[in-house]
PDB file of C-alpha atoms and ligand atoms in Angstrom:
ATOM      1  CA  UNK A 147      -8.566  62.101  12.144  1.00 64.00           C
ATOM      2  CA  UNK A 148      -7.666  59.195  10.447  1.00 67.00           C
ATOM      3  CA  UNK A 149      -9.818  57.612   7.940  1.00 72.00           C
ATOM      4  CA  UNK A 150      -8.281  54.871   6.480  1.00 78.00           C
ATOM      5  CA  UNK A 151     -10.340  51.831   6.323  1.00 82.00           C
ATOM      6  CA  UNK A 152      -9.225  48.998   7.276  1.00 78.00           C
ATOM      7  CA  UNK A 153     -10.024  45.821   5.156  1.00 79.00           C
ATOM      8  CA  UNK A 154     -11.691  43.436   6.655  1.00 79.00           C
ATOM      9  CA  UNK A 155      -9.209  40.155   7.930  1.00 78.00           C
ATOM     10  CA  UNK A 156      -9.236  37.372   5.366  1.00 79.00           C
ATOM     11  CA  UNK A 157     -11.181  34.569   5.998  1.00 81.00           C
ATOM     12  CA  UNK A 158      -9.502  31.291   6.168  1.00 69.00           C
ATOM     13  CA  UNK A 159     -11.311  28.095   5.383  1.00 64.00           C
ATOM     14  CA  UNK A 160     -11.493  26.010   8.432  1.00 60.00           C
ATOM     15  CA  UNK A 161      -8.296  24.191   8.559  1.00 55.00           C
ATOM     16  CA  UNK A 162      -8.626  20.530   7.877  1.00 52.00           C
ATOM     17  CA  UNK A 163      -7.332  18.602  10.384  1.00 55.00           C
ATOM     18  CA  UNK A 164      -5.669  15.864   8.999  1.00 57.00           C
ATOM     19  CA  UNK A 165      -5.031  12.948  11.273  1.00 62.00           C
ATOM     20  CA  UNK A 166      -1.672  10.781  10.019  1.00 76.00           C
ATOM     21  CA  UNK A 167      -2.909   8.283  11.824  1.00 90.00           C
ATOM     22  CA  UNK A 168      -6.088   8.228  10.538  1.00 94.00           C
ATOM     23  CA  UNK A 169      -7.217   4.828   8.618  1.00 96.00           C
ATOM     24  CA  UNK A 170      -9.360   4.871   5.877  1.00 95.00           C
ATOM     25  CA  UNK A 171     -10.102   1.612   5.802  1.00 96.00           C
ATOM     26  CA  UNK A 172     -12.075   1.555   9.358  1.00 97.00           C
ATOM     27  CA  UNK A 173     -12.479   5.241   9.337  1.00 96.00           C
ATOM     28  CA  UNK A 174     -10.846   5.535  12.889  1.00 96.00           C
ATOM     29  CA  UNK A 175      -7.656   5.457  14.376  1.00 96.00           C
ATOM     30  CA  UNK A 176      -4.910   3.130  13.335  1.00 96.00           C
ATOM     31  CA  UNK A 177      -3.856   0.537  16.176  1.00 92.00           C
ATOM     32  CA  UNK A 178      -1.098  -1.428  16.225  1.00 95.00           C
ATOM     33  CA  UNK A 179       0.882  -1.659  13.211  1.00 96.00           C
ATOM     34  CA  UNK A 180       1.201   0.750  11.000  1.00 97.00           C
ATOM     35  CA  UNK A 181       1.112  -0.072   7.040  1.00 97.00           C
ATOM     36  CA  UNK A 182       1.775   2.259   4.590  1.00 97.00           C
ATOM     37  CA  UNK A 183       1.027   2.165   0.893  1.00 97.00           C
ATOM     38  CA  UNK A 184       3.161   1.966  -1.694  1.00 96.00           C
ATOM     39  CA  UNK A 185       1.870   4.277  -4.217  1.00 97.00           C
ATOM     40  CA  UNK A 186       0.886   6.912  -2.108  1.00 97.00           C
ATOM     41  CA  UNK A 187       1.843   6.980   1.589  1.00 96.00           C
ATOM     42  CA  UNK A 188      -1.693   6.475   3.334  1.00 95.00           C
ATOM     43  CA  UNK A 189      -1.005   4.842   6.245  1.00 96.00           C
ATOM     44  CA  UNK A 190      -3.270   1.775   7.497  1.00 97.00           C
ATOM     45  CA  UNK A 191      -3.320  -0.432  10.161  1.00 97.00           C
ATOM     46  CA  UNK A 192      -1.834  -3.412   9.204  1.00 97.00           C
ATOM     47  CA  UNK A 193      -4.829  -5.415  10.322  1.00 97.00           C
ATOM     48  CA  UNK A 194      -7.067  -4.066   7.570  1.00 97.00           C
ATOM     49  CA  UNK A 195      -4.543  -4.133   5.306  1.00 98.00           C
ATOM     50  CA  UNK A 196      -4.543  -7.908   5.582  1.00 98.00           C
ATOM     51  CA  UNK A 197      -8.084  -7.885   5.589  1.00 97.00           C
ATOM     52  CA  UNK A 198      -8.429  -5.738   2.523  1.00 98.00           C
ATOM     53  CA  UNK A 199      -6.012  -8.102   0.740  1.00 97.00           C
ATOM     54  CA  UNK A 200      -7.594 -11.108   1.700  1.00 97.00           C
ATOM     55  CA  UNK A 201     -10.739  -9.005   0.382  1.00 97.00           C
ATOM     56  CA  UNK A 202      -8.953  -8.259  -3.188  1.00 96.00           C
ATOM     57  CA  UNK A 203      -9.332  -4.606  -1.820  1.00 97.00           C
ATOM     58  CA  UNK A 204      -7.230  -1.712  -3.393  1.00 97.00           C
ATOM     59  CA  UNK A 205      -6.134   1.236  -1.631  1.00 97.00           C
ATOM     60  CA  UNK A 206      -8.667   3.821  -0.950  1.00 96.00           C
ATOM     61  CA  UNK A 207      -6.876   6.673  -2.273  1.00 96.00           C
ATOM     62  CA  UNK A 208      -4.554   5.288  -5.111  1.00 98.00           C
ATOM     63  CA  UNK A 209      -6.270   1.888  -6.001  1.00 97.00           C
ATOM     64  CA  UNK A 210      -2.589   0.540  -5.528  1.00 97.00           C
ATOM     65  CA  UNK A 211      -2.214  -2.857  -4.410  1.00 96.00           C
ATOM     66  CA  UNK A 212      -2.254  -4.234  -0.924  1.00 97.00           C
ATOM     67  CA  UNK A 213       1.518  -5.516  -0.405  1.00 95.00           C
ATOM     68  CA  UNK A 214       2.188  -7.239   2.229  1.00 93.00           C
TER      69      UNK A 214
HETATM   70 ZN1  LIG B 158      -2.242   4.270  -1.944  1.00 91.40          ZN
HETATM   71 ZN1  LIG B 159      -7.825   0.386  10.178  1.00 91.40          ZN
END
């Protein structure tokens, strides 16, 4: 008989689903337009980009500037 044992499968952490269309400004899906920031790529929608300009908000993940 065989008696190797057989090592149990890795676990994996749950994979992360990351949504690219995911805005972390209103924590939902982005509509519309699409703006993407500067410094690091995170897409927005481009309404609360204006709105976190207007605001004198930064981005939430690089604290770049709002350009529009
Ligand atoms: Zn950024
Ligand atoms: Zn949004």
């Amino acid at each position: 008989m065989n008696n190797k044992r057989t090592p149990p499968p890795p676990v994996l952490p749950p994979s992360i689903n990351i949504n690219e269309n995911f805005c972390l400004l209103h924590k939902g899906d982005i509509q519309g337009e699409i703006y993407t920031c500067p410094g690091c790529k995170t897409k927005y929608c481009m309404k609360c980009a204006e709105k976190a300009k207007n605001e004198a908000k930064l981005c939430v993940k690089c604290k770049h500037l709002i350009l529009i």
